[in-house]
Coordinates of C-alpha atoms (C1' of nucleotides) in Angstrom, one line a residue:
Chain A
X1 CA -105.5 21.4 -30.1
X2 CA -101.9 20.8 -30.9
X3 CA -99.9 23.7 -32.2
X4 CA -97.4 21.6 -33.8
X5 CA -96.5 21.8 -37.5
X6 CA -93.3 23.0 -39.0
X7 CA -90.7 24.0 -36.6
X8 CA -88.9 21.1 -35.3
X9 CA -86.3 23.0 -33.5
X10 CA -86.4 24.8 -30.2
X11 CA -90.1 25.8 -30.2
X12 CA -90.3 24.3 -26.7
X13 CA -89.6 26.8 -24.0
X14 CA -91.7 27.1 -20.9
X15 CA -93.1 24.4 -18.8
X16 CA -93.9 20.7 -18.7
X17 CA -91.2 19.7 -21.0
X18 CA -92.3 16.1 -20.8
X19 CA -95.8 16.7 -22.0
X20 CA -94.6 19.0 -24.8
X21 CA -92.1 16.6 -26.0
X22 CA -94.8 13.9 -25.9
X23 CA -97.1 16.0 -27.9
X24 CA -94.4 16.7 -30.4
X25 CA -93.5 13.1 -30.8
X26 CA -97.2 12.1 -31.1
X27 CA -97.8 14.5 -33.9
X28 CA -94.6 13.6 -35.7
X29 CA -95.5 9.9 -35.5
X30 CA -99.1 10.4 -36.7
X31 CA -97.9 12.7 -39.5
X32 CA -95.3 10.0 -40.4
X33 CA -92.3 12.2 -40.0
X34 CA -91.1 9.1 -38.3
X35 CA -91.8 5.9 -40.2
X36 CA -93.1 2.8 -38.5
X37 CA -90.4 0.6 -37.1
X38 CA -87.9 3.6 -37.2
X39 CA -85.6 3.9 -34.3
X40 CA -85.6 7.1 -32.3
X41 CA -82.3 8.4 -30.9
X42 CA -82.7 10.1 -27.6
X43 CA -79.6 12.3 -28.1
X44 CA -80.8 13.3 -31.6
X45 CA -84.2 14.2 -30.3
X46 CA -82.9 16.1 -27.3
X47 CA -80.6 18.0 -29.6
X48 CA -83.3 18.8 -32.1
X49 CA -85.7 20.0 -29.4
X50 CA -83.1 21.8 -27.4
X51 CA -83.8 19.8 -24.2
X52 CA -81.9 17.2 -22.2
X53 CA -82.4 13.6 -22.5
X54 CA -84.4 13.2 -19.2
X55 CA -87.6 14.7 -20.5
X56 CA -87.2 12.9 -23.7
X57 CA -87.0 9.6 -22.0
X58 CA -89.9 10.2 -19.7
X59 CA -92.0 11.3 -22.8
X60 CA -90.9 8.2 -24.6
X61 CA -92.1 6.1 -21.7
X62 CA -95.4 7.9 -21.8
X63 CA -95.8 7.2 -25.5
X64 CA -94.9 3.5 -24.9
X65 CA -97.7 3.2 -22.4
X66 CA -99.9 4.6 -25.1
X67 CA -98.8 2.0 -27.6
X68 CA -97.1 4.5 -30.0
X69 CA -93.6 3.5 -29.2
X70 CA -92.0 0.2 -28.2
X71 CA -88.9 0.0 -26.1
X72 CA -86.3 -2.7 -26.6
X73 CA -83.9 -2.7 -23.6
X74 CA -80.4 -1.4 -24.4
X75 CA -81.7 -0.8 -28.0
X76 CA -83.8 2.3 -27.6
X77 CA -87.3 3.3 -28.7
X78 CA -89.0 2.3 -31.9
X79 CA -92.1 3.6 -33.6
X80 CA -94.8 1.1 -33.3
X81 CA -95.7 -0.7 -36.5
X82 CA -99.1 -2.4 -36.6
X83 CA -99.6 -5.6 -38.5
X84 CA -102.9 -6.8 -39.8
X85 CA -103.7 -8.9 -36.8
X86 CA -103.1 -6.1 -34.3
X87 CA -105.2 -3.8 -36.4
X88 CA -108.1 -6.2 -36.2
X89 CA -107.6 -6.4 -32.4
X90 CA -107.7 -2.7 -32.1
X91 CA -111.0 -2.5 -33.8
X92 CA -112.4 -5.5 -31.9
X93 CA -111.5 -3.7 -28.6
X94 CA -113.1 -0.5 -29.9
X95 CA -116.2 -2.4 -30.6
X96 CA -116.2 -3.9 -27.1
X97 CA -115.8 -0.5 -25.4
X98 CA -118.4 1.3 -27.6
X99 CA -121.0 -1.4 -27.4
X100 CA -120.8 -1.2 -23.6
X101 CA -120.8 2.6 -23.6
X102 CA -123.7 3.1 -26.0
X103 CA -125.9 0.7 -24.0
X104 CA -124.9 2.4 -20.7
X105 CA -125.7 5.8 -22.4
X106 CA -129.0 4.6 -23.6
X107 CA -129.9 4.0 -20.0
X108 CA -129.3 7.5 -19.0
X109 CA -129.7 9.5 -22.2
X110 CA -130.2 13.0 -20.9
X111 CA -131.3 15.9 -23.1
X112 CA -128.0 17.5 -22.5
X113 CA -126.1 14.5 -23.9
X114 CA -128.5 14.3 -26.8
X115 CA -127.8 18.0 -27.6
X116 CA -124.1 17.7 -27.3
X117 CA -123.9 14.7 -29.6
X118 CA -126.2 16.2 -32.2
X119 CA -124.1 19.3 -32.2
X120 CA -120.9 17.2 -32.6
X121 CA -122.4 15.4 -35.6
X122 CA -123.1 18.7 -37.1
X123 CA -119.5 19.8 -36.6
X124 CA -118.3 16.5 -38.0
X125 CA -120.5 16.9 -41.1
X126 CA -119.1 20.3 -41.8
X127 CA -115.6 19.1 -41.5
X128 CA -116.3 16.3 -43.9
X129 CA -118.0 18.6 -46.3
X130 CA -115.0 20.9 -46.1
X131 CA -112.9 17.9 -47.2
X132 CA -110.5 18.5 -44.3
X133 CA -109.2 15.0 -43.8
X134 CA -107.4 15.2 -40.4
X135 CA -110.0 17.4 -38.9
X136 CA -112.7 15.1 -40.0
X137 CA -110.9 12.2 -38.2
X138 CA -110.5 14.2 -35.1
X139 CA -114.2 15.3 -35.0
X140 CA -115.2 11.8 -35.6
X141 CA -113.1 10.5 -32.7
X142 CA -114.5 13.5 -30.6
X143 CA -118.1 12.3 -31.3
X144 CA -117.3 8.8 -30.1
X145 CA -115.3 10.2 -27.2
X146 CA -118.5 12.3 -26.2
X147 CA -120.5 9.1 -26.3
X148 CA -118.1 7.5 -23.9
X149 CA -118.1 10.5 -21.8
X150 CA -121.8 10.8 -21.3
X151 CA -121.9 7.0 -20.7
X152 CA -120.7 8.1 -17.2
X153 CA -117.8 5.7 -16.7
X154 CA -114.5 7.6 -16.3
X155 CA -112.4 4.5 -16.4
X156 CA -114.2 3.3 -19.6
X157 CA -113.4 6.7 -21.1
X158 CA -109.7 6.3 -20.2
X159 CA -109.5 3.0 -21.8
X160 CA -111.0 4.5 -24.9
X161 CA -108.5 7.3 -24.8
X162 CA -105.7 4.9 -24.6
X163 CA -107.0 3.1 -27.5
X164 CA -107.6 6.3 -29.5
X165 CA -103.9 6.9 -29.8
X166 CA -103.5 3.6 -31.6
X167 CA -106.6 4.3 -33.6
X168 CA -105.1 7.5 -34.9
X169 CA -102.0 5.7 -35.7
X170 CA -103.7 3.3 -38.1
X171 CA -106.4 5.5 -39.4
X172 CA -104.1 8.3 -40.3
X173 CA -101.8 6.0 -42.1
X174 CA -104.4 4.9 -44.4
X175 CA -107.2 7.4 -44.9
X176 CA -106.0 8.9 -48.1
X177 CA -109.2 7.3 -49.2
X178 CA -112.1 9.6 -48.1
X179 CA -115.4 8.4 -47.0
X180 CA -118.3 10.1 -48.7
X181 CA -119.7 12.9 -46.5
X182 CA -123.3 11.6 -46.8
X183 CA -122.2 8.2 -45.6
X184 CA -120.6 9.7 -42.5
X185 CA -123.7 11.7 -41.7
X186 CA -126.2 8.9 -42.1
X187 CA -123.9 6.6 -40.2
X188 CA -123.8 8.8 -37.2
X189 CA -127.5 9.7 -37.3
X190 CA -128.3 6.0 -37.0
X191 CA -126.4 6.0 -33.8
X192 CA -128.4 9.0 -32.5
X193 CA -131.7 7.4 -33.5
X194 CA -130.8 4.1 -31.8
X195 CA -130.0 6.1 -28.6
X196 CA -133.2 8.0 -28.8
X197 CA -135.1 4.7 -29.2
X198 CA -133.6 3.6 -25.9
X199 CA -133.4 0.0 -27.1
X200 CA -130.2 -1.8 -26.2
X201 CA -130.5 -4.1 -29.1
X202 CA -131.0 -1.3 -31.5
X203 CA -127.9 0.4 -30.0
X204 CA -125.8 -2.6 -30.3
X205 CA -126.8 -3.2 -33.9
X206 CA -126.1 0.4 -34.8
X207 CA -122.7 0.5 -33.2
X208 CA -121.8 -2.9 -34.7
X209 CA -122.6 -1.6 -38.1
X210 CA -120.9 1.7 -37.5
X211 CA -117.6 0.3 -36.3
X212 CA -117.7 -2.5 -38.9
X213 CA -117.8 0.2 -41.6
X214 CA -114.8 2.0 -40.1
X215 CA -112.9 -1.2 -39.7
X216 CA -113.6 -2.4 -43.2
X217 CA -112.3 0.9 -44.5
X218 CA -109.1 0.7 -42.6
X219 CA -108.5 -3.0 -43.4
X220 CA -109.3 -2.4 -47.1
X221 CA -106.9 0.6 -47.0
X222 CA -104.1 -1.6 -45.6
X223 CA -104.7 -4.2 -48.3
X224 CA -104.5 -1.5 -51.0
X225 CA -101.8 0.8 -49.9
X226 CA -99.0 -0.1 -47.5
X227 CA -98.7 -3.6 -46.1
X228 CA -97.5 -3.9 -42.6
X229 CA -98.6 -7.5 -42.2
X230 CA -95.1 -8.8 -42.0
X231 CA -93.4 -9.3 -38.7
X232 CA -92.5 -5.9 -37.4
X233 CA -92.4 -6.0 -33.7
X234 CA -92.5 -9.7 -32.7
X235 CA -89.5 -9.3 -30.4
X236 CA -90.9 -7.5 -27.5
Chain B
X1 CA -91.8 5.4 5.9
X2 CA -90.5 2.3 7.4
X3 CA -89.3 -0.2 4.9
X4 CA -90.7 -3.3 6.2
X5 CA -88.8 -5.9 4.2
X6 CA -85.6 -7.3 5.5
X7 CA -83.1 -5.5 3.3
X8 CA -84.3 -2.0 2.6
X9 CA -81.1 -0.9 1.1
X10 CA -79.4 -2.0 -2.1
X11 CA -81.3 -5.2 -2.8
X12 CA -81.6 -3.7 -6.2
X13 CA -78.5 -4.3 -8.1
X14 CA -78.0 -5.0 -11.7
X15 CA -80.3 -4.4 -14.6
X16 CA -83.5 -2.8 -15.6
X17 CA -83.6 -0.5 -12.6
X18 CA -86.7 1.0 -13.7
X19 CA -88.7 -2.2 -13.8
X20 CA -87.3 -3.3 -10.5
X21 CA -88.2 0.0 -8.9
X22 CA -91.6 -0.3 -10.5
X23 CA -92.1 -3.8 -9.1
X24 CA -91.0 -2.7 -5.6
X25 CA -93.4 0.3 -5.6
X26 CA -96.2 -1.9 -6.9
X27 CA -95.7 -4.4 -4.2
X28 CA -95.3 -1.7 -1.5
X29 CA -98.5 0.0 -2.6
X30 CA -100.5 -3.2 -2.8
X31 CA -99.3 -4.3 0.6
X32 CA -100.2 -0.9 1.9
X33 CA -96.7 0.0 3.0
X34 CA -97.7 3.3 1.4
X35 CA -101.1 4.5 2.3
X36 CA -103.6 5.8 -0.3
X37 CA -103.1 9.5 -0.9
X38 CA -99.6 9.4 0.6
X39 CA -97.0 11.5 -1.0
X40 CA -93.9 9.7 -2.4
X41 CA -90.6 11.6 -2.2
X42 CA -88.3 10.9 -5.0
X43 CA -85.1 11.6 -3.1
X44 CA -86.3 9.5 -0.1
X45 CA -87.1 6.6 -2.5
X46 CA -83.9 6.9 -4.4
X47 CA -82.0 7.1 -1.1
X48 CA -83.8 4.0 0.4
X49 CA -83.3 1.9 -2.8
X50 CA -79.8 3.0 -3.4
X51 CA -80.4 4.4 -6.9
X52 CA -80.6 7.7 -8.5
X53 CA -83.7 9.7 -9.1
X54 CA -84.0 9.2 -12.8
X55 CA -85.0 5.5 -12.6
X56 CA -87.4 6.4 -9.8
X57 CA -89.1 9.0 -11.8
X58 CA -89.5 6.8 -14.9
X59 CA -90.8 4.0 -12.7
X60 CA -93.3 6.4 -11.2
X61 CA -94.5 7.5 -14.6
X62 CA -95.0 3.8 -15.4
X63 CA -97.1 3.3 -12.3
X64 CA -99.0 6.4 -13.1
X65 CA -99.9 5.0 -16.5
X66 CA -101.1 1.9 -14.7
X67 CA -103.3 4.0 -12.4
X68 CA -101.4 3.3 -9.2
X69 CA -99.9 6.7 -8.8
X70 CA -101.1 10.2 -9.6
X71 CA -98.7 13.0 -10.5
X72 CA -99.4 16.5 -9.6
X73 CA -97.1 18.9 -11.3
X74 CA -94.5 20.4 -9.1
X75 CA -96.0 18.4 -6.2
X76 CA -94.8 15.0 -6.9
X77 CA -96.4 11.6 -7.0
X78 CA -99.2 10.4 -4.8
X79 CA -100.6 6.9 -4.2
X80 CA -103.8 6.5 -5.9
X81 CA -106.9 6.4 -3.7
X82 CA -110.1 5.1 -5.2
X83 CA -113.5 6.5 -4.2
X84 CA -116.7 4.6 -4.4
X85 CA -117.6 5.8 -7.9
X86 CA -114.2 5.0 -9.4
X87 CA -114.5 1.5 -7.9
X88 CA -117.8 1.0 -9.6
X89 CA -116.3 2.2 -12.8
X90 CA -113.4 -0.3 -12.6
X91 CA -115.8 -3.2 -12.2
X92 CA -118.1 -1.9 -14.9
X93 CA -115.1 -1.8 -17.3
X94 CA -114.1 -5.3 -16.2
X95 CA -117.5 -6.5 -16.9
X96 CA -117.2 -4.8 -20.4
X97 CA -114.0 -6.5 -21.2
X98 CA -114.8 -9.9 -19.8
X99 CA -118.2 -10.1 -21.5
X100 CA -116.6 -9.5 -24.8
X101 CA -113.8 -11.9 -24.1
X102 CA -115.9 -14.8 -22.9
X103 CA -118.1 -14.5 -26.0
X104 CA -115.2 -14.4 -28.4
X105 CA -113.8 -17.3 -26.5
X106 CA -116.9 -19.3 -26.8
X107 CA -116.6 -19.0 -30.6
X108 CA -113.1 -20.6 -30.6
X109 CA -113.1 -22.8 -27.6
X110 CA -110.3 -25.2 -28.2
X111 CA -109.6 -28.3 -26.1
X112 CA -106.3 -26.7 -25.2
X113 CA -108.0 -23.6 -23.8
X114 CA -110.5 -25.8 -22.0
X115 CA -107.8 -27.9 -20.4
X116 CA -105.8 -24.8 -19.3
X117 CA -108.8 -23.1 -17.8
X118 CA -109.8 -26.2 -15.9
X119 CA -106.3 -26.7 -14.6
X120 CA -106.3 -23.1 -13.4
X121 CA -109.5 -23.4 -11.6
X122 CA -108.0 -26.4 -9.9
X123 CA -105.0 -24.4 -8.8
X124 CA -107.3 -21.6 -7.6
X125 CA -109.4 -23.9 -5.5
X126 CA -106.3 -25.3 -3.9
X127 CA -105.1 -21.9 -3.0
X128 CA -108.6 -21.1 -1.6
X129 CA -108.6 -24.2 0.4
X130 CA -105.1 -23.4 1.8
X131 CA -106.6 -20.1 3.0
X132 CA -103.8 -18.2 1.3
X133 CA -105.4 -14.9 0.7
X134 CA -103.0 -13.1 -1.7
X135 CA -102.3 -16.2 -3.7
X136 CA -106.0 -16.9 -4.0
X137 CA -106.5 -13.4 -5.5
X138 CA -103.5 -13.9 -7.9
X139 CA -104.7 -17.2 -9.1
X140 CA -108.2 -15.9 -9.5
X141 CA -106.9 -13.0 -11.6
X142 CA -104.7 -15.5 -13.5
X143 CA -107.8 -17.5 -14.4
X144 CA -109.5 -14.5 -15.9
X145 CA -106.3 -13.5 -17.6
X146 CA -106.2 -16.9 -19.2
X147 CA -109.7 -16.4 -20.4
X148 CA -108.7 -13.1 -22.1
X149 CA -105.6 -14.7 -23.4
X150 CA -107.4 -17.5 -25.2
X151 CA -110.0 -15.1 -26.5
X152 CA -107.3 -14.3 -29.0
X153 CA -107.1 -10.5 -28.8
X154 CA -103.8 -9.3 -27.6
X155 CA -105.0 -5.7 -27.3
X156 CA -107.9 -6.7 -25.3
X157 CA -105.6 -8.6 -23.0
X158 CA -103.5 -5.5 -22.6
X159 CA -106.5 -3.5 -21.6
X160 CA -107.3 -6.2 -19.0
X161 CA -103.8 -6.2 -17.7
X162 CA -104.0 -2.4 -17.3
X163 CA -107.1 -2.7 -15.4
X164 CA -105.8 -5.5 -13.3
X165 CA -103.4 -3.2 -11.5
X166 CA -106.2 -1.1 -10.3
X167 CA -108.2 -4.2 -9.5
X168 CA -105.4 -5.4 -7.3
X169 CA -105.4 -2.1 -5.6
X170 CA -109.0 -2.2 -4.5
X171 CA -109.3 -6.0 -4.0
X172 CA -106.3 -6.2 -1.7
X173 CA -107.4 -3.2 0.3
X174 CA -110.4 -5.0 1.3
X175 CA -110.3 -8.7 1.2
X176 CA -109.7 -9.4 4.7
X177 CA -113.2 -11.0 4.3
X178 CA -112.6 -14.3 2.7
X179 CA -114.9 -15.9 0.2
X180 CA -115.9 -19.4 1.0
X181 CA -113.8 -21.9 -1.1
X182 CA -116.9 -23.7 -2.3
X183 CA -118.4 -20.4 -3.5
X184 CA -115.2 -19.7 -5.5
X185 CA -115.2 -23.2 -7.1
X186 CA -118.8 -23.2 -8.2
X187 CA -118.6 -19.7 -9.4
X188 CA -115.8 -20.6 -11.8
X189 CA -117.2 -23.9 -12.8
X190 CA -120.3 -22.0 -14.0
X191 CA -118.1 -20.1 -16.3
X192 CA -116.5 -23.2 -17.7
X193 CA -119.9 -24.8 -18.3
X194 CA -121.2 -21.8 -20.1
X195 CA -118.2 -21.8 -22.3
X196 CA -118.6 -25.5 -23.1
X197 CA -122.2 -24.9 -24.0
X198 CA -121.1 -22.5 -26.6
X199 CA -124.1 -20.2 -26.0
X200 CA -123.2 -16.5 -26.0
X201 CA -126.2 -15.8 -23.9
X202 CA -125.2 -18.3 -21.3
X203 CA -121.7 -17.0 -21.3
X204 CA -122.9 -13.4 -20.8
X205 CA -125.2 -14.4 -18.0
X206 CA -122.4 -16.5 -16.2
X207 CA -119.8 -13.7 -16.5
X208 CA -122.3 -11.1 -15.4
X209 CA -123.2 -13.0 -12.3
X210 CA -119.6 -13.9 -11.6
X211 CA -118.3 -10.3 -11.8
X212 CA -121.4 -9.1 -9.9
X213 CA -120.4 -11.3 -7.0
X214 CA -116.9 -9.9 -7.0
X215 CA -118.1 -6.4 -7.2
X216 CA -120.6 -6.7 -4.5
X217 CA -117.9 -8.2 -2.3
X218 CA -115.6 -5.3 -2.8
X219 CA -118.2 -2.7 -2.5
X220 CA -119.6 -4.3 0.6
X221 CA -116.0 -4.4 1.9
X222 CA -115.5 -0.7 1.4
X223 CA -118.7 0.0 3.2
X224 CA -117.7 -2.1 6.1
X225 CA -114.0 -1.3 6.6
X226 CA -112.2 1.8 5.3
X227 CA -114.1 4.4 3.5
X228 CA -112.4 6.2 0.6
X229 CA -115.5 7.8 -0.7
X230 CA -114.4 11.2 0.3
X231 CA -112.7 13.4 -2.2
X232 CA -109.3 12.1 -2.6
X233 CA -108.1 13.0 -6.1
X234 CA -110.6 15.4 -7.4
X235 CA -107.9 17.7 -8.6
X236 CA -106.9 16.7 -12.1
Chain C
dC1 C1' -105.5 37.8 19.2
dG2 C1' -105.9 36.9 14.3
dA3 C1' -104.5 37.7 9.7
dT4 C1' -100.8 38.8 6.5
dT5 C1' -96.3 38.7 4.6
dG6 C1' -91.6 37.4 4.2
dC7 C1' -88.3 33.8 4.7
dC8 C1' -86.4 29.1 4.9
dG9 C1' -86.2 24.4 3.8
dA10 C1' -87.4 20.7 0.9
dC11 C1' -88.5 19.0 -3.3
dT12 C1' -89.2 18.7 -8.3
dG13 C1' -87.8 19.7 -13.1
dT14 C1' -83.9 19.7 -15.8
dC15 C1' -79.2 19.3 -17.2
dG16 C1' -74.5 17.6 -18.3
dA17 C1' -71.4 13.7 -17.6
dC18 C1' -69.6 9.0 -17.1
dA19 C1' -69.7 4.0 -17.7
dG20 C1' -71.2 -0.2 -20.2
dT21 C1' -73.1 -2.0 -24.2
dT22 C1' -74.4 -2.4 -28.9
dT23 C1' -73.6 -1.2 -33.7
dT24 C1' -70.8 0.1 -37.2
dA25 C1' -66.7 0.3 -39.8
dA26 C1' -62.2 -0.6 -40.9
dC27 C1' -58.6 -3.9 -41.1
dG28 C1' -56.1 -8.0 -41.8
dC29 C1' -56.1 -12.8 -43.1
dT30 C1' -57.1 -16.5 -46.2
Chain D
dA1 C1' -62.4 -10.7 -53.3
dG2 C1' -64.7 -12.6 -49.3
dC3 C1' -64.9 -13.3 -44.5
dG4 C1' -63.8 -13.0 -39.7
dT5 C1' -61.8 -10.0 -36.3
dT6 C1' -61.1 -6.0 -33.9
dA7 C1' -61.3 -1.3 -32.9
dA8 C1' -63.9 3.0 -32.8
dA9 C1' -68.2 5.5 -32.7
dA10 C1' -72.7 6.0 -31.0
dC11 C1' -76.0 5.2 -28.0
dT12 C1' -78.5 3.9 -23.6
dG13 C1' -78.7 3.5 -18.6
dT14 C1' -77.6 5.8 -14.7
dC15 C1' -75.7 9.3 -11.7
dG16 C1' -74.9 13.7 -9.1
dA17 C1' -75.8 18.6 -9.3
dC18 C1' -78.1 23.1 -10.0
dA19 C1' -82.0 26.2 -10.4
dG20 C1' -86.9 27.3 -9.8
dT21 C1' -90.9 26.5 -7.1
dC22 C1' -94.0 25.1 -3.5
dG23 C1' -95.4 24.6 1.4
dG24 C1' -94.8 25.7 6.1
dC25 C1' -93.2 28.6 9.9
dA26 C1' -92.5 32.7 12.2
dA27 C1' -92.3 37.4 12.7
dT28 C1' -94.9 41.5 12.0
dC29 C1' -99.0 44.4 11.6
dG30 C1' -103.7 45.6 12.2

DNA sequence: CGATTGCCGACTGTCGACAGTTTTAACGCT
DNA sequence: AGCGTTAAAACTGTCGACAGTCGGCAATCG
């Protein structure tokens, strides 16, 4: 995964500057080194990272297409801030994609897929037990990504990956509140059971419940902690 | 690469060079001035358009995120070529998004939405009757975009817009074969009726049928005319 | 005659610089 | 002291240039 962390200065050296800058920015945004709505200065960034502005700009465009940044012409790039409505929309789209995926997957549920998913749930549970917050989130997302992967539609997977960036954005902001490890375990086992049953309805019910839980968690978190419901990025 | 349009040079002038270049490239790709798999030279493009390479590169990145171009490191940008599997995936994702959208829309089907959709069908039918191929496609897409819009999920709409670029890519490639105007009309009226009925199942059935038609048309078109099923973009 | 290796051209990745615009800050006026 | 005006600073958009790299061609060797 990402070998990011402390050093903000000049740890970029070799190749694919654009991708490296993009990774750096992504990590920095998720870890809230840049606050939502904050303006990013190209010169500042290029100075800090020891690269020129061209790769920074291209990386910023990439992040914009992923919904992490927003560009205002002649004004620069700003860190995306999600309000309550947008947050609902993200989870609604996630539901849309995963419903479709799990039903497609149920149609072609190979032993290989079954094994991979079970193993991933195992990994996830261990991360949850270890109380490692960020890793728990990543392993959780990875489980769902695997579902999408084995559903056999590359384009669907890409749409999910696009959405994932925004998901990370809102999840990480909030989840100081930890879900109970046993809740996570049972919640995912239900999905596996539904898949094994092969019933589309059971799958749909399971995924609806599962994502509903996650959404409520995030929405509740927003209500409790920080409030981004005000107008943050209306101008587009 | 012959620039077909009248003024190949310096018809780009003032502001937002990136967006203008992106539009130009999009049009050129859709109208097949660049063939699938063709390599785009940055210097050539910047020379032809009378701009420097920086905006060209940024525009290319944008098109890449929209799935119209593919970048191979150190090799440049190539026009996306869709094989049969990817084409199936695109329509499967479209089905996924529109199913969700039409059911959400059925829950909140305002008179305003109804009126707008009916009017758009009207426009569409006129375009079909006038035998204007490209405009028919655009109006058709616009109808579906309106559906997504009134479904009330901005993020869902964005996902659809992202997909639309690829849809245009494969639709335009193929639709020399015209659908009969009356088929188009009835096909869309069915959607309106299902929406008015308010029944989720009716909506789902209608959209499944509708998109199935479109998909079969494209798949059949691929089988008849050009065949892109060979390995075109396996790398990466 | 075919395969290999070295060379040449073209192109991408990246950089520093310039011009126009936006934001900030100081300044003068009331 | 408050407010409008203006000048300076900072920043974005764009450009041309340089270096490293990749692909193709040709000359050489087996």
